Amino acid sequence: STQSTWELFLLLRTLSKRMLVDVCANLTKKQFTHDLPKVVSEAVVAGVTRIIVPGSSLKNSAHAIQIARQYSDHDGCKVFATVGVHPDEAKSFQSDTFQKLEELIVQNRDVVVAIGPCGLDFSKHLSPQDVQRQAFDCQLNLASKLNLPVMIHCCGPTTSECISFIQRNIERVPAVCVHGFTGSGSEARAWMHLGPKIFFGITGWVTDEKRNISLLEALPLIPRDRLMVETASPDYRPKNAAASSHHRNEPGMLNYVIRAISAALSQVENEVAHYATANSMNFFKLNERPQPTPAARAEQDKLRAELRTRLHREAEIRENAEKAKREQAVKVQSEVLRGHQKQAGTSTAEQLAALQQKAQLSPVVSGPPRAPGPCKFFLQGHCNRGTECPRSHEHRPPRSPRSPRPSKRDGEPQAAFFGAAGAPARNSNSGGAPAPRGQREPRQPREPRPPREPRPPREPGSSGQVCKRYLEARCKRGDACRDMHVGTVVPVEPPAPGSSGKVCQFYAAGKKCNFAERCRDLHTGPQATPPPEQPREPRRRNKNRGTGTQQPQDRSNNNNNSTAPNTNSAPRRPSTRVCQFFAAGQPCKFGNDCRHLPSAPLAPPN
């Protein structure tokens, strides 16, 4: 029977063991080729019991289905797959791709749980935009035909167009998951405006303190019944994860994502894990999967048998390698023992024990395996490591010293370095001595780089963010605005007249206020009579400027007359504003020298 999200949440909370669902793990990547069984086993240890492997193309979707068959029940973990064409791989979408995807899903309905990831991504320019839109539309039609949920991939500039695509098909699609959501609060509101069918998948991006600012603002806005978690491995490795020998992300690191989400929402980590798992189980209907067909079951048994054979072979190879290592250690130790016997000149046990005691050596069998080659310190007679030395302690004749290399300084002719006379000189790339500068081959010119393709112009709504001025009902750009015009419009109320509580300086000075009745300052009290405007003096122009005949100034008396007042400078023109200290009834520190108007009457001091 169908269970609601709340019932699944209550059921998971009663369990003592945590059960997690990784809704996106790219296990088809080459980073997991050599140790995929180990990765799945470590995920089970971390509490991940369900893994969704996405398919990015027709060929990659078949590979994802094969992994889902092979690991359908591996150490208690069940792997499922999605079928779709990623926007970056949309260039491979042809006329018959739609039919092939449908056949692939019908034949493997027991392991295929969703369509996607599909969507739009114009930032990388890996596929034409028209082809991406066509592939996106076809996959939405396929999801509505087969009644499967959809996983959406979209970046910032294409968010508005993806929302319009989903808005036209929201009635036909069962559910939509915004895979790898990293948007802001305005984008989350725009997605949630489409209805309760929209879910959000949060990755390790939430742990990156340098780039997660907008995502942390959007997390409190997402309802708890629409939140799912994913690793998107091998990318987006959590920043709070423990250090390891490799830098890839794995499904076993899903707990670090949940830990970051619980810290951002100030909630208990187990609560976040339980309702995220319940949302994933309800979204993909993992408890209601149909039984596989006989052909699919036979293929599944074959793949699982191949996996068991592979694991057995790898275990046998490791055991043989350890056995060969032990045999090599025994062989090296026996050679060391024979060397000690040869040095002692006899094979009696008493003399060998005395020699070992004299050399302060422990028993040979207790030391580590030795590396090939003699110990140079032992040959010189002062090796203090004993049996802990990684080299062999055997007597070998010292190597003859190498003959000195002929040098030009010893009087050899030039031909010894640059070849005989008449022979072509060798280049430095051929391994010999460099050729003279006059005989070197000319350097080949570089090929010019091809010109870059111009980027397409930005379309309306290409920024991926909601226009703030549109939400306040004051955007003047209209259809040409780069931001999205979606959401509820809340007009901003203008400030009330006189709300500031201050006297308008234009009104007090007797000048015209452009705001009139809409001015937020007070138009009360007496007005000052502004002085008549004084005509400006004509600007003096240097006659010698620009002619190259400017005479040098005489600076000889600058030091003597530095403190003298400048009598040639004109007096400062007074201001047309009323002095704020005078209007407030406070003493002005400039006194009679204040350049503002003191003609308005004094206000009573507070």
Coordinates of C-alpha atoms in Angstrom, one line a residue:
S1 CA 0.0 0.0 0.0
T2 CA 1.1 3.5 -0.7
Q3 CA 2.6 5.3 2.4
S4 CA 2.7 9.0 2.8
T5 CA 5.9 10.9 3.6
W6 CA 4.8 11.5 7.2
E7 CA 4.2 7.8 7.8
L8 CA 7.6 6.9 6.3
F9 CA 9.2 9.6 8.5
L10 CA 7.6 8.1 11.6
L11 CA 8.6 4.6 10.6
L12 CA 12.3 5.7 10.0
R13 CA 12.4 7.5 13.3
T14 CA 11.6 4.4 15.2
L15 CA 14.5 2.5 13.7
S16 CA 17.8 2.5 15.6
K17 CA 19.9 2.3 12.4
R18 CA 20.0 5.3 10.0
M19 CA 18.8 4.6 6.4
L20 CA 19.9 7.1 3.8
V21 CA 19.1 7.6 0.1
D22 CA 21.7 9.1 -2.2
V23 CA 19.5 10.5 -5.0
C24 CA 22.4 11.2 -7.4
A25 CA 25.8 9.3 -7.5
N26 CA 27.6 9.2 -10.8
L27 CA 29.0 5.7 -10.3
T28 CA 29.4 5.3 -14.1
K29 CA 32.4 7.7 -14.1
K30 CA 35.9 6.3 -14.6
Q31 CA 37.0 7.2 -11.1
F32 CA 34.9 4.2 -9.7
T33 CA 36.0 1.6 -12.3
H34 CA 38.6 -0.2 -10.2
D35 CA 37.0 -0.2 -6.8
L36 CA 33.2 0.1 -7.2
P37 CA 32.4 -2.9 -4.9
K38 CA 34.5 -1.3 -2.1
V39 CA 32.7 2.1 -2.6
V40 CA 29.2 0.4 -2.3
S41 CA 30.3 -1.5 0.8
E42 CA 31.7 1.6 2.5
A43 CA 28.4 3.4 1.7
V44 CA 26.5 0.6 3.5
V45 CA 28.7 1.0 6.5
A46 CA 27.9 4.8 6.5
G47 CA 24.1 4.0 6.5
V48 CA 23.4 4.6 2.8
T49 CA 21.0 1.8 1.7
R50 CA 19.7 3.2 -1.6
I51 CA 21.7 4.8 -4.4
I52 CA 20.4 6.4 -7.6
V53 CA 22.8 6.3 -10.5
P54 CA 21.9 8.8 -13.2
G55 CA 22.3 8.3 -17.0
S56 CA 23.6 11.2 -19.0
S57 CA 23.1 9.7 -22.5
L58 CA 21.7 6.7 -24.2
K59 CA 24.9 4.7 -23.8
N60 CA 25.6 6.0 -20.3
S61 CA 22.0 5.1 -19.3
A62 CA 22.5 1.5 -20.4
H63 CA 25.7 1.5 -18.3
A64 CA 23.8 2.8 -15.3
I65 CA 21.2 0.1 -15.7
Q66 CA 23.9 -2.5 -15.8
I67 CA 25.4 -1.2 -12.5
A68 CA 21.9 -1.2 -11.0
R69 CA 21.5 -4.9 -12.0
Q70 CA 24.9 -5.9 -10.8
Y71 CA 24.5 -4.2 -7.3
S72 CA 20.7 -4.8 -6.9
D73 CA 21.4 -6.3 -3.4
H74 CA 25.1 -5.8 -2.5
D75 CA 25.7 -6.0 1.3
G76 CA 22.1 -4.8 1.9
C77 CA 22.4 -1.8 -0.5
K78 CA 20.0 -1.5 -3.5
V79 CA 21.1 0.5 -6.5
F80 CA 18.7 2.0 -9.0
A81 CA 19.1 4.0 -12.2
T82 CA 17.7 6.9 -14.2
V83 CA 17.5 7.2 -18.0
G84 CA 17.9 10.5 -19.8
V85 CA 20.1 12.8 -21.8
H86 CA 22.1 15.5 -20.0
P87 CA 22.1 19.0 -21.5
D88 CA 25.9 18.7 -22.1
E89 CA 25.2 15.4 -24.1
A90 CA 22.2 16.8 -26.0
K91 CA 24.3 16.9 -29.2
S92 CA 24.0 13.1 -29.4
F93 CA 20.2 13.4 -29.4
Q94 CA 18.8 12.2 -32.7
S95 CA 15.4 11.4 -34.2
D96 CA 15.3 7.8 -32.9
T97 CA 16.7 8.6 -29.5
F98 CA 13.2 9.1 -28.0
Q99 CA 12.1 5.6 -29.1
K100 CA 15.3 4.0 -27.8
L101 CA 15.0 5.6 -24.4
E102 CA 11.4 4.4 -24.2
E103 CA 12.3 0.8 -25.0
L104 CA 15.2 0.9 -22.5
I105 CA 12.9 2.1 -19.7
V106 CA 10.1 -0.5 -20.5
Q107 CA 12.5 -3.4 -20.5
N108 CA 14.1 -2.3 -17.2
R109 CA 11.1 -0.8 -15.4
D110 CA 12.1 -2.5 -12.1
V111 CA 15.4 -0.6 -11.7
V112 CA 14.6 2.6 -13.7
V113 CA 13.0 5.1 -11.2
A114 CA 13.1 8.5 -13.0
I115 CA 13.8 10.4 -16.2
G116 CA 16.9 12.6 -16.4
P117 CA 18.9 14.5 -15.5
C118 CA 17.5 16.7 -18.3
G119 CA 17.2 20.5 -18.7
L120 CA 19.2 23.4 -20.1
D121 CA 22.8 24.5 -19.6
F122 CA 24.1 27.3 -21.9
S123 CA 27.2 28.2 -19.8
K124 CA 29.5 25.5 -21.2
H125 CA 28.5 25.7 -24.9
L126 CA 28.9 21.9 -25.3
S127 CA 25.6 21.5 -27.1
P128 CA 23.5 23.9 -29.3
Q129 CA 20.7 25.6 -27.5
D130 CA 18.0 24.5 -29.9
V131 CA 19.0 20.9 -29.5
Q132 CA 18.9 21.2 -25.7
R133 CA 15.4 22.6 -25.8
Q134 CA 14.2 19.8 -28.2
A135 CA 15.8 17.1 -26.0
F136 CA 14.3 18.6 -22.9
D137 CA 10.8 18.8 -24.4
C138 CA 11.0 15.2 -25.6
Q139 CA 12.0 13.9 -22.2
L140 CA 9.2 15.7 -20.5
N141 CA 6.8 14.1 -22.9
L142 CA 8.4 10.7 -22.2
A143 CA 8.0 11.3 -18.4
S144 CA 4.3 12.1 -18.8
K145 CA 3.7 9.1 -21.0
L146 CA 5.4 6.6 -18.7
N147 CA 4.3 8.3 -15.5
L148 CA 7.9 8.7 -14.1
P149 CA 9.3 11.7 -12.1
V150 CA 11.9 14.0 -13.7
M151 CA 15.3 15.2 -12.5
I152 CA 16.1 18.7 -13.7
H153 CA 19.6 20.1 -14.3
C154 CA 19.8 23.9 -14.8
C155 CA 22.3 26.6 -14.0
G156 CA 21.7 30.3 -13.1
P157 CA 21.2 31.9 -16.6
T158 CA 18.7 29.2 -17.7
T159 CA 16.6 29.0 -14.6
S160 CA 13.8 31.1 -15.9
E161 CA 13.5 29.2 -19.1
C162 CA 13.5 25.8 -17.2
I163 CA 10.8 27.2 -15.0
S164 CA 8.7 28.1 -18.0
F165 CA 9.2 24.6 -19.5
I166 CA 8.1 22.9 -16.3
Q167 CA 5.2 25.3 -15.8
R168 CA 3.7 24.2 -19.2
N169 CA 4.0 20.5 -18.3
I170 CA 3.5 20.5 -14.5
E171 CA 0.0 19.0 -14.8
R172 CA 1.3 16.0 -16.8
V173 CA 4.5 15.2 -14.9
P174 CA 4.2 13.3 -11.6
A175 CA 7.0 15.1 -9.7
V176 CA 10.1 17.2 -10.4
C177 CA 13.4 17.2 -8.6
V178 CA 15.8 20.2 -9.0
H179 CA 19.0 18.2 -9.0
G180 CA 22.0 19.9 -7.4
F181 CA 20.2 23.0 -6.3
T182 CA 22.6 25.9 -5.5
G183 CA 20.3 28.9 -6.2
S184 CA 19.3 31.8 -4.0
G185 CA 16.1 32.4 -2.0
S186 CA 14.4 34.2 -5.0
E187 CA 15.0 31.1 -7.2
A188 CA 13.7 28.8 -4.6
R189 CA 10.5 30.9 -4.3
A190 CA 10.1 30.9 -8.1
W191 CA 10.4 27.1 -8.2
M192 CA 8.0 26.6 -5.2
H193 CA 5.5 28.9 -6.9
L194 CA 4.9 26.0 -9.4
G195 CA 3.2 23.8 -6.7
P196 CA 3.9 20.9 -4.3
K197 CA 5.4 18.7 -7.0
I198 CA 8.7 20.5 -6.9
F199 CA 11.5 18.8 -4.8
F200 CA 15.1 20.0 -4.2
G201 CA 18.3 18.0 -4.1
I202 CA 21.1 19.5 -1.9
T203 CA 24.7 18.4 -2.6
G204 CA 28.0 19.0 -0.9
W205 CA 27.9 22.6 -2.2
V206 CA 26.3 23.5 1.2
T207 CA 29.6 22.8 3.0
D208 CA 31.6 25.3 0.9
E209 CA 31.8 28.5 2.9
K210 CA 33.1 30.5 0.0
R211 CA 30.1 29.7 -2.4
N212 CA 27.2 28.6 -0.2
I213 CA 26.0 32.1 0.9
S214 CA 23.0 32.2 -1.4
L215 CA 22.2 28.5 -0.7
L216 CA 22.1 29.1 3.0
E217 CA 19.6 31.8 2.5
A218 CA 17.4 29.5 0.4
L219 CA 17.5 26.5 2.8
P220 CA 15.0 27.9 5.4
L221 CA 12.5 28.6 2.6
I222 CA 12.4 25.0 1.4
P223 CA 9.7 22.9 3.1
R224 CA 10.9 19.9 5.0
D225 CA 8.6 17.6 2.9
R226 CA 10.4 18.6 -0.3
L227 CA 14.1 18.3 0.7
M228 CA 16.4 15.5 -0.5
V229 CA 20.1 14.9 -0.2
E230 CA 22.7 13.8 -2.7
T231 CA 26.4 13.6 -3.1
A232 CA 26.7 14.1 -7.0
S233 CA 29.9 12.0 -6.6
P234 CA 32.7 12.1 -7.6
D235 CA 32.2 15.9 -7.7
Y236 CA 31.3 18.3 -4.9
R237 CA 33.3 16.6 -2.2
P238 CA 32.1 17.9 1.2
K239 CA 34.5 20.4 2.7
N240 CA 33.8 19.1 6.2
A241 CA 34.8 15.5 5.2
A242 CA 37.8 13.8 6.8
A243 CA 41.0 13.8 4.8
S244 CA 41.7 10.7 2.8
S245 CA 44.2 9.4 0.2
H246 CA 41.9 10.3 -2.7
H247 CA 40.1 13.6 -3.4
R248 CA 36.9 12.2 -4.9
N249 CA 33.4 12.2 -3.5
E250 CA 31.6 9.0 -2.6
P251 CA 28.1 8.0 -1.5
G252 CA 29.5 7.1 1.9
M253 CA 30.1 10.9 2.5
L254 CA 26.3 11.7 2.5
N255 CA 26.4 12.1 6.3
Y256 CA 28.6 15.2 5.9
V257 CA 26.0 16.8 3.7
I258 CA 23.2 16.1 6.3
R259 CA 25.4 17.4 9.0
A260 CA 25.9 20.8 7.2
I261 CA 22.1 21.0 6.5
S262 CA 21.2 20.4 10.1
A263 CA 23.7 23.0 11.2
A264 CA 22.2 25.6 8.8
L265 CA 18.7 24.8 9.8
S266 CA 19.5 24.5 13.6
Q267 CA 17.8 21.0 13.6
V268 CA 18.8 17.6 14.9
E269 CA 20.9 15.6 12.4
N270 CA 18.7 12.5 12.7
E271 CA 15.5 14.4 12.1
V272 CA 17.0 15.8 8.8
A273 CA 18.2 12.4 7.8
H274 CA 14.8 10.8 8.5
Y275 CA 12.6 13.2 6.6
A276 CA 15.1 13.5 3.7
T277 CA 15.0 9.7 3.4
A278 CA 11.2 9.6 3.6
N279 CA 11.0 12.3 0.8
S280 CA 13.3 10.3 -1.4
M281 CA 11.4 7.0 -0.9
N282 CA 8.1 8.7 -1.7
F283 CA 9.5 10.6 -4.7
F284 CA 11.0 7.6 -6.5
K285 CA 8.5 5.1 -5.0
L286 CA 11.3 2.8 -4.0
N287 CA 9.0 0.6 -1.9
E288 CA 6.7 -0.1 -4.8
R289 CA 9.1 -1.3 -7.5
P290 CA 7.6 -3.9 -10.0
Q291 CA 9.1 -7.4 -10.3
P292 CA 11.8 -7.8 -13.0
T293 CA 10.9 -9.7 -16.2
P294 CA 12.4 -13.2 -16.7
A295 CA 15.0 -11.9 -19.2
A296 CA 16.0 -9.1 -16.8
R297 CA 16.2 -11.5 -13.9
A298 CA 18.5 -13.8 -15.9
E299 CA 20.7 -10.8 -16.9
Q300 CA 20.8 -9.7 -13.3
D301 CA 21.9 -13.1 -12.0
K302 CA 24.6 -13.2 -14.7
L303 CA 25.9 -9.8 -13.7
R304 CA 25.9 -10.7 -10.0
A305 CA 27.8 -13.9 -10.8
E306 CA 30.4 -11.9 -12.7
L307 CA 30.7 -9.6 -9.7
R308 CA 31.2 -12.5 -7.3
T309 CA 33.9 -14.0 -9.7
R310 CA 35.6 -10.6 -9.9
L311 CA 35.7 -10.2 -6.1
H312 CA 37.0 -13.8 -5.7
R313 CA 39.7 -13.1 -8.3
E314 CA 40.8 -9.9 -6.6
A315 CA 41.0 -11.6 -3.2
E316 CA 43.1 -14.4 -4.7
I317 CA 45.4 -12.0 -6.3
R318 CA 45.9 -10.1 -3.0
E319 CA 46.6 -13.4 -1.2
N320 CA 49.1 -14.5 -3.8
A321 CA 50.9 -11.1 -3.6
E322 CA 51.1 -11.5 0.2
K323 CA 52.4 -15.0 -0.1
A324 CA 55.1 -14.0 -2.6
K325 CA 56.1 -11.2 -0.3
R326 CA 56.5 -13.6 2.6
E327 CA 58.5 -16.0 0.5
Q328 CA 60.8 -13.1 -0.7
A329 CA 61.3 -12.1 3.0
V330 CA 62.3 -15.6 3.9
K331 CA 64.7 -15.8 1.0
V332 CA 66.4 -12.6 1.9
Q333 CA 66.7 -13.6 5.5
S334 CA 68.3 -16.9 4.5
E335 CA 70.8 -15.0 2.3
V336 CA 71.7 -12.8 5.2
L337 CA 72.2 -15.8 7.4
R338 CA 74.6 -17.4 4.9
G339 CA 76.5 -14.1 4.7
H340 CA 77.0 -14.1 8.4
Q341 CA 78.2 -17.7 8.3
K342 CA 80.6 -16.9 5.5
Q343 CA 82.0 -13.9 7.5
A344 CA 82.4 -16.1 10.6
G345 CA 84.3 -18.7 8.6
T346 CA 82.4 -21.6 10.2
S347 CA 78.9 -22.9 10.3
T348 CA 78.8 -23.8 14.0
A349 CA 75.9 -22.3 15.9
E350 CA 78.1 -21.2 18.8
Q351 CA 80.4 -19.0 16.7
L352 CA 77.4 -17.6 14.7
A353 CA 75.7 -16.7 18.0
A354 CA 78.9 -15.0 19.2
L355 CA 79.2 -13.1 16.0
Q356 CA 75.6 -11.9 16.3
Q357 CA 76.2 -10.8 19.9
K358 CA 79.4 -9.0 18.9
A359 CA 77.6 -7.2 16.0
Q360 CA 74.6 -6.5 18.3
L361 CA 72.3 -8.2 15.9
S362 CA 68.9 -9.6 16.8
P363 CA 67.9 -13.0 15.4
V364 CA 67.6 -12.9 11.6
V365 CA 64.1 -14.4 11.4
S366 CA 62.6 -11.5 13.5
G367 CA 63.6 -8.7 11.1
P368 CA 61.5 -7.2 8.3
P369 CA 61.9 -8.3 4.7
R370 CA 65.0 -6.9 3.1
A371 CA 65.1 -4.9 -0.2
P372 CA 67.4 -6.2 -3.0
G373 CA 70.9 -4.8 -3.1
P374 CA 73.7 -4.6 -0.5
C375 CA 73.9 -2.1 2.3
K376 CA 76.7 0.4 1.6
F377 CA 77.1 1.1 5.3
F378 CA 77.6 -2.6 6.0
L379 CA 80.3 -2.8 3.3
Q380 CA 82.0 0.1 4.9
G381 CA 81.8 -1.6 8.3
H382 CA 79.5 0.8 10.3
C383 CA 75.9 -0.1 9.8
N384 CA 74.1 0.3 13.1
R385 CA 70.6 -0.9 12.0
G386 CA 71.3 -4.6 12.2
T387 CA 68.3 -6.7 11.1
E388 CA 66.2 -3.5 10.8
C389 CA 68.2 -2.5 7.8
P390 CA 66.2 -2.8 4.6
R391 CA 69.3 -3.8 2.6
S392 CA 71.3 -7.0 2.4
H393 CA 74.3 -7.5 4.6
E394 CA 76.6 -9.4 2.2
H395 CA 80.3 -8.9 1.3
R396 CA 80.7 -7.8 -2.4
P397 CA 83.7 -6.4 -4.1
P398 CA 83.6 -2.7 -4.4
R399 CA 83.0 -1.3 -7.9
S400 CA 85.9 0.2 -9.8
P401 CA 85.9 4.0 -9.9
R402 CA 84.4 5.5 -13.1
S403 CA 87.0 7.0 -15.5
P404 CA 86.8 10.8 -15.6
R405 CA 84.8 12.3 -18.5
P406 CA 86.9 14.0 -21.2
S407 CA 86.7 17.8 -20.9
K408 CA 87.5 20.6 -23.2
R409 CA 89.6 22.1 -20.5
D410 CA 92.0 19.1 -20.7
G411 CA 93.1 20.2 -24.1
E412 CA 90.8 18.1 -26.3
P413 CA 89.9 19.6 -29.7
Q414 CA 86.6 21.1 -30.6
A415 CA 85.6 18.1 -32.6
A416 CA 85.3 16.0 -29.4
F417 CA 82.4 18.0 -28.4
F418 CA 80.7 19.0 -31.7
G419 CA 81.7 16.1 -33.9
A420 CA 84.4 15.7 -36.5
A421 CA 85.1 18.3 -39.1
G422 CA 82.7 18.3 -41.9
A423 CA 80.1 16.2 -40.0
P424 CA 76.8 17.8 -39.2
A425 CA 76.4 18.9 -35.6
R426 CA 73.8 17.3 -33.4
N427 CA 70.9 19.3 -31.9
S428 CA 70.2 19.4 -28.2
N429 CA 67.0 17.4 -28.8
S430 CA 68.9 14.4 -30.2
G431 CA 70.6 13.6 -26.9
G432 CA 74.2 14.8 -27.7
A433 CA 76.0 18.0 -27.1
P434 CA 74.4 21.2 -28.3
A435 CA 75.3 22.4 -31.8
P436 CA 76.9 25.8 -32.3
R437 CA 74.6 28.8 -32.6
G438 CA 75.2 29.2 -36.4
Q439 CA 74.4 25.5 -37.2
R440 CA 71.2 25.0 -35.2
E441 CA 67.9 24.3 -37.0
P442 CA 65.5 27.3 -37.1
R443 CA 62.6 27.2 -34.8
Q444 CA 59.3 26.3 -36.4
P445 CA 56.7 29.1 -36.2
R446 CA 53.6 28.4 -34.1
E447 CA 50.3 27.9 -35.7
P448 CA 47.8 30.7 -35.1
R449 CA 45.1 30.0 -32.7
P450 CA 41.6 29.8 -34.2
P451 CA 39.3 32.7 -33.3
R452 CA 36.9 32.2 -30.5
E453 CA 33.2 32.0 -31.2
P454 CA 31.4 35.1 -30.0
R455 CA 29.1 34.5 -27.1
P456 CA 25.4 34.9 -27.8
P457 CA 23.7 38.0 -26.4
R458 CA 22.0 37.8 -23.1
E459 CA 18.3 37.2 -23.4
P460 CA 15.6 38.6 -21.1
G461 CA 15.6 36.8 -17.8
S462 CA 19.1 35.3 -18.5
S463 CA 20.5 36.2 -15.1
G464 CA 18.5 33.6 -13.3
Q465 CA 17.5 35.9 -10.5
V466 CA 14.2 37.5 -9.7
C467 CA 14.0 41.2 -10.4
K468 CA 13.8 43.1 -7.1
R469 CA 12.3 46.2 -8.7
Y470 CA 9.6 44.0 -10.3
L471 CA 8.6 42.7 -6.9
E472 CA 8.4 46.3 -5.7
A473 CA 6.3 47.3 -8.8
R474 CA 8.9 49.9 -10.0
C475 CA 10.9 48.1 -12.8
K476 CA 11.1 50.4 -15.9
R477 CA 12.9 48.0 -18.2
G478 CA 9.9 45.8 -18.9
D479 CA 10.6 42.9 -21.3
A480 CA 14.2 44.0 -21.8
C481 CA 15.1 43.3 -18.1
R482 CA 17.9 40.6 -17.6
D483 CA 16.2 39.5 -14.4
M484 CA 13.1 37.3 -14.1
H485 CA 9.7 38.9 -13.8
V486 CA 8.1 36.1 -11.7
G487 CA 6.6 36.0 -8.2
T488 CA 4.1 38.1 -6.2
V489 CA 4.4 41.9 -6.7
V490 CA 4.3 43.9 -3.5
P491 CA 4.4 47.6 -4.3
V492 CA 6.6 49.7 -1.9
E493 CA 4.7 52.5 -0.2
P494 CA 6.3 56.0 -0.6
P495 CA 7.4 57.8 2.6
A496 CA 4.7 59.9 4.2
P497 CA 5.0 63.7 3.9
G498 CA 6.9 65.1 6.9
S499 CA 8.0 61.7 8.2
S500 CA 11.6 62.8 8.7
G501 CA 10.7 65.4 11.4
K502 CA 13.2 67.9 9.9
V503 CA 12.6 71.3 8.2
C504 CA 13.2 71.2 4.5
Q505 CA 16.4 73.1 3.7
F506 CA 15.0 74.4 0.4
Y507 CA 11.8 75.6 2.0
A508 CA 13.7 77.3 4.9
A509 CA 16.0 79.0 2.3
G510 CA 13.1 80.3 0.4
K511 CA 13.8 78.2 -2.7
K512 CA 11.5 75.9 -4.6
C513 CA 11.3 72.3 -3.5
N514 CA 10.8 69.9 -6.4
F515 CA 9.0 67.3 -4.2
A516 CA 6.3 69.8 -3.1
E517 CA 3.7 68.0 -1.0
R518 CA 5.5 64.7 -1.4
C519 CA 8.6 65.9 0.4
R520 CA 9.4 63.8 3.5
D521 CA 10.7 67.0 5.3
L522 CA 8.5 69.6 7.0
H523 CA 7.3 72.7 5.1
T524 CA 6.5 74.7 8.2
G525 CA 7.9 77.8 9.8
P526 CA 9.2 81.2 8.4
Q527 CA 11.2 81.3 5.3
A528 CA 14.4 83.2 4.7
T529 CA 14.9 85.7 1.9
P530 CA 17.8 84.4 -0.2
P531 CA 20.3 87.0 -1.3
P532 CA 20.5 88.0 -5.0
E533 CA 22.8 85.8 -7.0
Q534 CA 26.1 87.4 -7.7
P535 CA 27.4 87.3 -11.2
R536 CA 30.4 84.9 -11.7
E537 CA 33.7 86.4 -12.5
P538 CA 35.1 85.4 -15.9
R539 CA 37.6 82.6 -15.7
R540 CA 41.2 83.8 -16.2
R541 CA 43.0 82.1 -18.9
N542 CA 46.8 81.8 -19.2
K543 CA 47.8 83.3 -22.5
N544 CA 51.0 81.2 -22.6
R545 CA 49.2 77.9 -22.0
G546 CA 49.6 75.4 -24.8
T547 CA 52.1 77.6 -26.8
G548 CA 55.2 76.3 -25.2
T549 CA 56.4 79.8 -24.2
Q550 CA 55.2 79.8 -20.6
Q551 CA 57.5 81.7 -18.4
P552 CA 58.9 80.1 -15.3
Q553 CA 57.6 81.5 -12.0
D554 CA 59.8 83.2 -9.5
R555 CA 59.9 81.0 -6.4
S556 CA 62.8 82.7 -4.7
N557 CA 60.7 84.5 -2.1
N558 CA 58.3 81.7 -1.2
N559 CA 60.0 80.9 2.1
N560 CA 59.8 84.5 3.2
N561 CA 56.2 85.2 2.3
S562 CA 54.7 81.8 3.2
T563 CA 52.7 83.2 6.1
A564 CA 51.5 86.4 4.4
P565 CA 47.8 86.5 3.5
N566 CA 46.8 86.1 -0.1
T567 CA 45.4 89.5 -1.0
N568 CA 44.8 88.6 -4.6
S569 CA 42.3 85.8 -3.9
A570 CA 38.6 86.8 -4.2
P571 CA 36.3 86.4 -1.2
R572 CA 34.2 83.1 -1.0
R573 CA 30.7 83.4 -2.3
P574 CA 28.2 82.9 0.5
S575 CA 25.9 79.8 0.5
T576 CA 22.2 79.9 -0.1
R577 CA 21.4 77.4 2.7
V578 CA 20.4 78.3 6.2
C579 CA 23.1 77.4 8.9
Q580 CA 21.9 74.2 10.6
F581 CA 23.4 75.2 14.0
F582 CA 21.6 78.6 13.7
A583 CA 18.3 77.0 12.8
A584 CA 18.6 74.5 15.7
G585 CA 19.2 77.3 18.2
Q586 CA 22.8 76.2 18.9
P587 CA 26.0 78.4 18.7
C588 CA 27.9 78.2 15.4
K589 CA 31.6 77.8 15.8
F590 CA 32.3 79.9 12.7
G591 CA 30.4 82.9 14.1
N592 CA 30.3 85.8 11.6
D593 CA 32.6 84.0 9.2
C594 CA 29.9 81.2 8.6
R595 CA 29.2 81.0 4.9
H596 CA 25.6 79.9 5.5
L597 CA 22.6 82.2 5.9
P598 CA 21.6 83.2 9.5
S599 CA 18.6 85.3 8.4
A600 CA 15.9 82.8 9.5
P601 CA 14.6 83.2 13.1
L602 CA 16.0 81.0 15.7
A603 CA 14.0 77.9 16.7
P604 CA 13.4 77.2 20.4
P605 CA 16.2 74.8 21.7
N606 CA 15.2 71.3 22.9

